[in-house]
Tab-separated table of C-alpha atoms in Angstrom:
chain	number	residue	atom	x	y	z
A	238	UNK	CA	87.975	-143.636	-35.134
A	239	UNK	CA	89.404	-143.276	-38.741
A	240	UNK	CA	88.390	-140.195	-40.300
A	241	UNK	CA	86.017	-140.438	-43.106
A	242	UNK	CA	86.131	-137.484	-45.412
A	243	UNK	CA	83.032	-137.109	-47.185
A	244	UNK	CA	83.943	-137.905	-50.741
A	245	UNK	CA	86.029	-141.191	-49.314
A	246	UNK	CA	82.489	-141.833	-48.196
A	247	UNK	CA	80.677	-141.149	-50.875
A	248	UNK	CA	82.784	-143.531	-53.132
A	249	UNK	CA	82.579	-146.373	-50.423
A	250	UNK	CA	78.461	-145.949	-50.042
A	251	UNK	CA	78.390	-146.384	-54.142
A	252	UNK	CA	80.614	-149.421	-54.681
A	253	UNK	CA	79.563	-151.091	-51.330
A	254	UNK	CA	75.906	-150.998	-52.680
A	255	UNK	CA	76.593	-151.388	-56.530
A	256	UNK	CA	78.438	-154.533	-55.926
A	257	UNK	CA	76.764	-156.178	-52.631
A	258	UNK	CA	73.551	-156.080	-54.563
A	259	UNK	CA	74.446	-157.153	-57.543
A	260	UNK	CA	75.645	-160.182	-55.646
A	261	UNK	CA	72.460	-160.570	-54.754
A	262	UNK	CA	71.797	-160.499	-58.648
A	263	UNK	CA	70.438	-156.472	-58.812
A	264	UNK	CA	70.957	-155.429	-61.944
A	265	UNK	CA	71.250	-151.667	-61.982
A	266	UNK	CA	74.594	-150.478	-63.180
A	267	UNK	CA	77.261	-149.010	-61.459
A	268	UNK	CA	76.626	-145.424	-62.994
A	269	UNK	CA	72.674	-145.458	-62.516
A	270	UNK	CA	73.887	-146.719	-58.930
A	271	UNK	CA	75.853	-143.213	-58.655
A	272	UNK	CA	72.696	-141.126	-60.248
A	273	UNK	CA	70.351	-142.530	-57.787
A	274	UNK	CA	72.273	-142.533	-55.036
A	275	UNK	CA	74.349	-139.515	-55.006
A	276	UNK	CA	72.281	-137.164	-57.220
A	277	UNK	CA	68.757	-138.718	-56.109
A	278	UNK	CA	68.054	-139.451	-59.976
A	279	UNK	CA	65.867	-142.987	-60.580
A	280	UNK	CA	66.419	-143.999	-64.342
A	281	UNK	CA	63.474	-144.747	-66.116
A	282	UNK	CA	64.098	-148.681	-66.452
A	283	UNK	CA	64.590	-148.997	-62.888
A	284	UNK	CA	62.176	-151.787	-61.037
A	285	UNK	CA	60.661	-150.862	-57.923
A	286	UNK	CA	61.866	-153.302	-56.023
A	287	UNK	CA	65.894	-152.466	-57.663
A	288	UNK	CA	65.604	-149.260	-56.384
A	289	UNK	CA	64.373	-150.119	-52.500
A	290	UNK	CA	68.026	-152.592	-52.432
A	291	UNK	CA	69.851	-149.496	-53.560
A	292	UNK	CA	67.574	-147.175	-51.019
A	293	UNK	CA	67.717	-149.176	-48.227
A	294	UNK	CA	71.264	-150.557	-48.665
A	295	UNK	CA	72.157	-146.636	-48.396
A	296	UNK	CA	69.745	-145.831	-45.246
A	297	UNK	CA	71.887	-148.835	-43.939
A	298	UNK	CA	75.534	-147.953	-44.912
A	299	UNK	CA	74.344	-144.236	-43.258
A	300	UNK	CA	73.324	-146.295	-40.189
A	301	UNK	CA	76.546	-148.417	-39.435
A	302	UNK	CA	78.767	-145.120	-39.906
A	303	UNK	CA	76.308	-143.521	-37.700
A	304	UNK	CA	76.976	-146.698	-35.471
A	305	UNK	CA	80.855	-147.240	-35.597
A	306	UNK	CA	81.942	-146.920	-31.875
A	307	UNK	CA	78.812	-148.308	-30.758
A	308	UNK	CA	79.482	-152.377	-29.788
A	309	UNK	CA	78.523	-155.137	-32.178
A	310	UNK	CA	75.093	-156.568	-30.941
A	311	UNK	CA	72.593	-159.087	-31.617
A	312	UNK	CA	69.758	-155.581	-31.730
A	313	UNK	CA	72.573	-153.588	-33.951
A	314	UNK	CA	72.226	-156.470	-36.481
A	315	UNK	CA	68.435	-156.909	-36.924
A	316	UNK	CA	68.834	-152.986	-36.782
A	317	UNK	CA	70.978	-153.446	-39.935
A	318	UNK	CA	68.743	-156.009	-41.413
A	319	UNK	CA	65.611	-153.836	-40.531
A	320	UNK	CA	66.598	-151.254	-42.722
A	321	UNK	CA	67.947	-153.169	-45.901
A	322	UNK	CA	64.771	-155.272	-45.828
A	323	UNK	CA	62.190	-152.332	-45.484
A	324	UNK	CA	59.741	-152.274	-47.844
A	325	UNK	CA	61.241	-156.203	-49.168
A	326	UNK	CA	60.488	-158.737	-46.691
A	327	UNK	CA	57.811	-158.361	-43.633
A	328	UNK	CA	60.015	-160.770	-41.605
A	329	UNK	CA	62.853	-157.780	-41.178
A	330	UNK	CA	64.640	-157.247	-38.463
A	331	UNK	CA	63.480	-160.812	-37.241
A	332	UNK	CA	65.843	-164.391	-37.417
A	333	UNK	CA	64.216	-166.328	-39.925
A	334	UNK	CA	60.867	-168.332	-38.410
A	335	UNK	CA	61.521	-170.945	-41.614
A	336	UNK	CA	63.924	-173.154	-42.670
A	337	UNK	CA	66.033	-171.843	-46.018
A	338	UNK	CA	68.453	-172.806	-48.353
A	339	UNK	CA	71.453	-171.215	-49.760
A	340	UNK	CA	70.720	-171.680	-53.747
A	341	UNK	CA	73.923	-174.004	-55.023
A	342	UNK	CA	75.139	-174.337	-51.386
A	343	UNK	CA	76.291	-177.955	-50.587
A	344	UNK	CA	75.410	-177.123	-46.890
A	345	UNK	CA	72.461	-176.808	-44.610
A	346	UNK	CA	71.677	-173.313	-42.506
A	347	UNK	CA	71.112	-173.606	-39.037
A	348	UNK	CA	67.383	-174.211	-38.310
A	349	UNK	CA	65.025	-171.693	-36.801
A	350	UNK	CA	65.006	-173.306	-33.615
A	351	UNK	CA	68.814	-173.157	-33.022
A	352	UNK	CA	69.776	-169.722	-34.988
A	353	UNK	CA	69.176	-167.202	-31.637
A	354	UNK	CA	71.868	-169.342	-29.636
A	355	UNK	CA	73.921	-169.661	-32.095
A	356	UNK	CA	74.052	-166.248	-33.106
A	357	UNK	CA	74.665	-165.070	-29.432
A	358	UNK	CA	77.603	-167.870	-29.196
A	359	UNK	CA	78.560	-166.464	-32.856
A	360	UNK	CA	78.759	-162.636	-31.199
A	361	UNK	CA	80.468	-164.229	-28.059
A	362	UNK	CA	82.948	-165.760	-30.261
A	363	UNK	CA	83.695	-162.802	-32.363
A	364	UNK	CA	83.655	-160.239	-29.869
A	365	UNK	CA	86.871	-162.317	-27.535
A	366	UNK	CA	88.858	-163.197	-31.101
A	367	UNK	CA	88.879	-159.338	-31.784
A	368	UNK	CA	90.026	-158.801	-27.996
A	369	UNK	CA	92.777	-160.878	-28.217
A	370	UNK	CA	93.678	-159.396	-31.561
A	371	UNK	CA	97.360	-158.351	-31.297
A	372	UNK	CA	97.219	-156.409	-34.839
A	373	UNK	CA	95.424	-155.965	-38.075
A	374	UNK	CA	95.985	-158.913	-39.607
A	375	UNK	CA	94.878	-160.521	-36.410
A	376	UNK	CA	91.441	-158.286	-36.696
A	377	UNK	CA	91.302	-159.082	-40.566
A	378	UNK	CA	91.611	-163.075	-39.867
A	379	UNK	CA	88.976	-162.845	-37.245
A	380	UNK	CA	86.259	-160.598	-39.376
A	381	UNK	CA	86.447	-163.051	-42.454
A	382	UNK	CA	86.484	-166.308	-40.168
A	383	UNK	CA	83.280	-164.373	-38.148
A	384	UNK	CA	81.550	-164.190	-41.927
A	385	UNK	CA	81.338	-167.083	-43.280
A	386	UNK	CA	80.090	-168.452	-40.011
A	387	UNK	CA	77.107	-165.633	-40.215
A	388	UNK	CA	76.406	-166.820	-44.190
A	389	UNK	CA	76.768	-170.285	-43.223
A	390	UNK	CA	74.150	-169.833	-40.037
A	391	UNK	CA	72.019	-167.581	-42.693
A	392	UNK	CA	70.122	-166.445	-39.480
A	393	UNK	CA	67.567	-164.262	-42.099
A	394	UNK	CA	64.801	-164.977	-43.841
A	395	UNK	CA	66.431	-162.812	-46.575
A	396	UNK	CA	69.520	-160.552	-47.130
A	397	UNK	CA	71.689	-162.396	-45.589
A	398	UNK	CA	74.692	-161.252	-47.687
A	399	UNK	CA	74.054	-158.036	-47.620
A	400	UNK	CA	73.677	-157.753	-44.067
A	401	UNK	CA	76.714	-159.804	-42.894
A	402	UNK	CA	78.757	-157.724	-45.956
A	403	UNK	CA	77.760	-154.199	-43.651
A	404	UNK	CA	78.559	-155.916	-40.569
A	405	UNK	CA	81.988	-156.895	-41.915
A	406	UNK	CA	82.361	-153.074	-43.160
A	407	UNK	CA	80.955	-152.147	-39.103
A	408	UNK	CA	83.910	-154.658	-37.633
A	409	UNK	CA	86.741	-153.293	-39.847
A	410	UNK	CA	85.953	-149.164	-39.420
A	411	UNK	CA	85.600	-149.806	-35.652
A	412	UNK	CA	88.823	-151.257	-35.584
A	413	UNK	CA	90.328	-148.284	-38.137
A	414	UNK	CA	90.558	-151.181	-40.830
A	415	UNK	CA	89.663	-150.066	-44.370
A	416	UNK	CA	86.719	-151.635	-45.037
A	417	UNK	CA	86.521	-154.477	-47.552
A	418	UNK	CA	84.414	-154.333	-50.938
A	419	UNK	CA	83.685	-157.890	-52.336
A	420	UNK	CA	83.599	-156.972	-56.057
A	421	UNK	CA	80.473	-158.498	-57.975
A	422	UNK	CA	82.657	-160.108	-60.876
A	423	UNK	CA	84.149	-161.823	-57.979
A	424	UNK	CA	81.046	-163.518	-56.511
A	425	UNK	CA	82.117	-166.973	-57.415
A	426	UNK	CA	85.202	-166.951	-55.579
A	427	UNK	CA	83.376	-165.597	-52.717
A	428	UNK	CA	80.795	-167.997	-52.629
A	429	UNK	CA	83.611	-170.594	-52.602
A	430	UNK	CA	84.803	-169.549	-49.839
A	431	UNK	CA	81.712	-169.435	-47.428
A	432	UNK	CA	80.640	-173.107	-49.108
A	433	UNK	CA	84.035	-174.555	-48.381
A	434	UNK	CA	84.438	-172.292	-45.334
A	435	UNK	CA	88.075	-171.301	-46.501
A	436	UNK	CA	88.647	-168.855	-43.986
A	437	UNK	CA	92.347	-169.216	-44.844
A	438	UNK	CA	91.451	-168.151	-48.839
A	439	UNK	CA	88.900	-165.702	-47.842
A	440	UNK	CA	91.636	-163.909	-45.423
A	441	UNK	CA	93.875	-163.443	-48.013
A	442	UNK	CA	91.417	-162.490	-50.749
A	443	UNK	CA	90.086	-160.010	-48.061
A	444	UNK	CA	93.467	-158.415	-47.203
A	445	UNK	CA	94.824	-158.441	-50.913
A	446	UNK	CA	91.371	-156.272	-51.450
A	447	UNK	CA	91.893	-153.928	-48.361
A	448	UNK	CA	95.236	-152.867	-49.452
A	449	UNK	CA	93.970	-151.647	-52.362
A	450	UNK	CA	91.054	-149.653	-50.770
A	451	UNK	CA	93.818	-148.289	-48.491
A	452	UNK	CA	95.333	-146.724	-51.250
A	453	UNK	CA	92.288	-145.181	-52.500
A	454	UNK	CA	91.136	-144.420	-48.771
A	455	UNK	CA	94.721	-142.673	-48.619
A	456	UNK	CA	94.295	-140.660	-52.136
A	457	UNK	CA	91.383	-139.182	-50.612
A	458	UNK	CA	92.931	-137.760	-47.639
A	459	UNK	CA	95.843	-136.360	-49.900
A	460	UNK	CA	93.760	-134.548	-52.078
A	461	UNK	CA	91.937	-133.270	-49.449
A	462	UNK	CA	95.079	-131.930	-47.840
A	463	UNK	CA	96.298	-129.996	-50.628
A	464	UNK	CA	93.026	-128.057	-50.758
């Protein structure tokens, strides 16, 4: 397991939230993200429903570092989805019992019917690709290619991003892979890549991004060091 130092973590909980929900079109700033989450300060302008995606998104992030040698399963992701829908949606923790739609999507989701076997063929698939995984790239390429067939199945109701964006985040810790933080002025290029399902694109955009976060990951073990 990758240590975590505590101030690593509290910088990953705020962007991972900040920007996975406002991908999901939350509008509460990055710095009233850190007051509310870090400080347990709720700016006046807030909605009520805003501040149960930032709540919950951080009773979930809690919950897969909680959770990061425990194995991937089906009950570990409606866990995940149970907690970032509290209070939201009364269908959490449940596959969807409805046919939706990916707004702007040029593909169908899997239908109610079919999304419990194909999620269990999904976590079959995922869990032998990051078996035979011979190195880090080989774990990256398998995590993103895993994604966008989770977004593309869309096997919630609701919060369907956010949950497959903490099970990406679950994947990469477990395998000490720095997780990856899909940056909210980057949600078109994202979406591109689950609509086209460019797991090539997405791999690199993914890997590009984790470097990065290593370096930051690694500034926060040196300046713990040197205290």
């Amino acid at each position: 397991m990758m240590h975590l130092p505590k101030d690593y973590l509290d910088d990953l909980l705020v962007r991972m939230t900040h920007h996975s929900c406002a991908i999901e079109n939350n509008t509460i700033t990055l710095s009233e993200t850190v007051s509310i989450l870090l400080y347990q300060m709720i700016p006046g302008k807030v909605s009520v429903r805003e501040f149960y995606e930032l709540e919950n998104h951080r009773i979930a992030f809690n919950y897969i570092i909680e959770s990061i040698n425990q194995e991937l399963t089906i009950s570990l992701i409606h866990d995940v989805h149970s907690l970032l829908m509290d209070r939201l949606d009364h269908e959490k923790g449940h596959f969807k019992s409805h046919e939706n739609v990916i707004v702007g999507a040029t593909f169908p989701t899997a239908s109610p019917k079919e999304t419990p076997l194909l999620m269990e063929q999904w976590l079959l698939n995922l869990n032998n690709r990051i078996q035979k995984a011979k190195s880090s790239d080989d774990i990256i390429l398998s995590i993103c290619s895993s994604h966008i067939a989770f977004e593309r199945i869309h096997p919630y109701k609701d919060g369907n991003g956010r949950t497959g964006r903490l099970i990406m985040m679950h994947l990469l810790l477990k395998n000490r892979v720095v997780p990856l933080v899909i940056l909210k002025d980057q949600k078109h290029k994202y979406f591109q890549f689950l609509d086209k399902q460019d797991t090539e694109g997405f791999t690199v955009y993914a890997t590009e991004n984790i470097n990065k976060d290593r370096q930051r990951y690694n500034a926060f073990l040196n300046s713990l060091s040197k205290e």
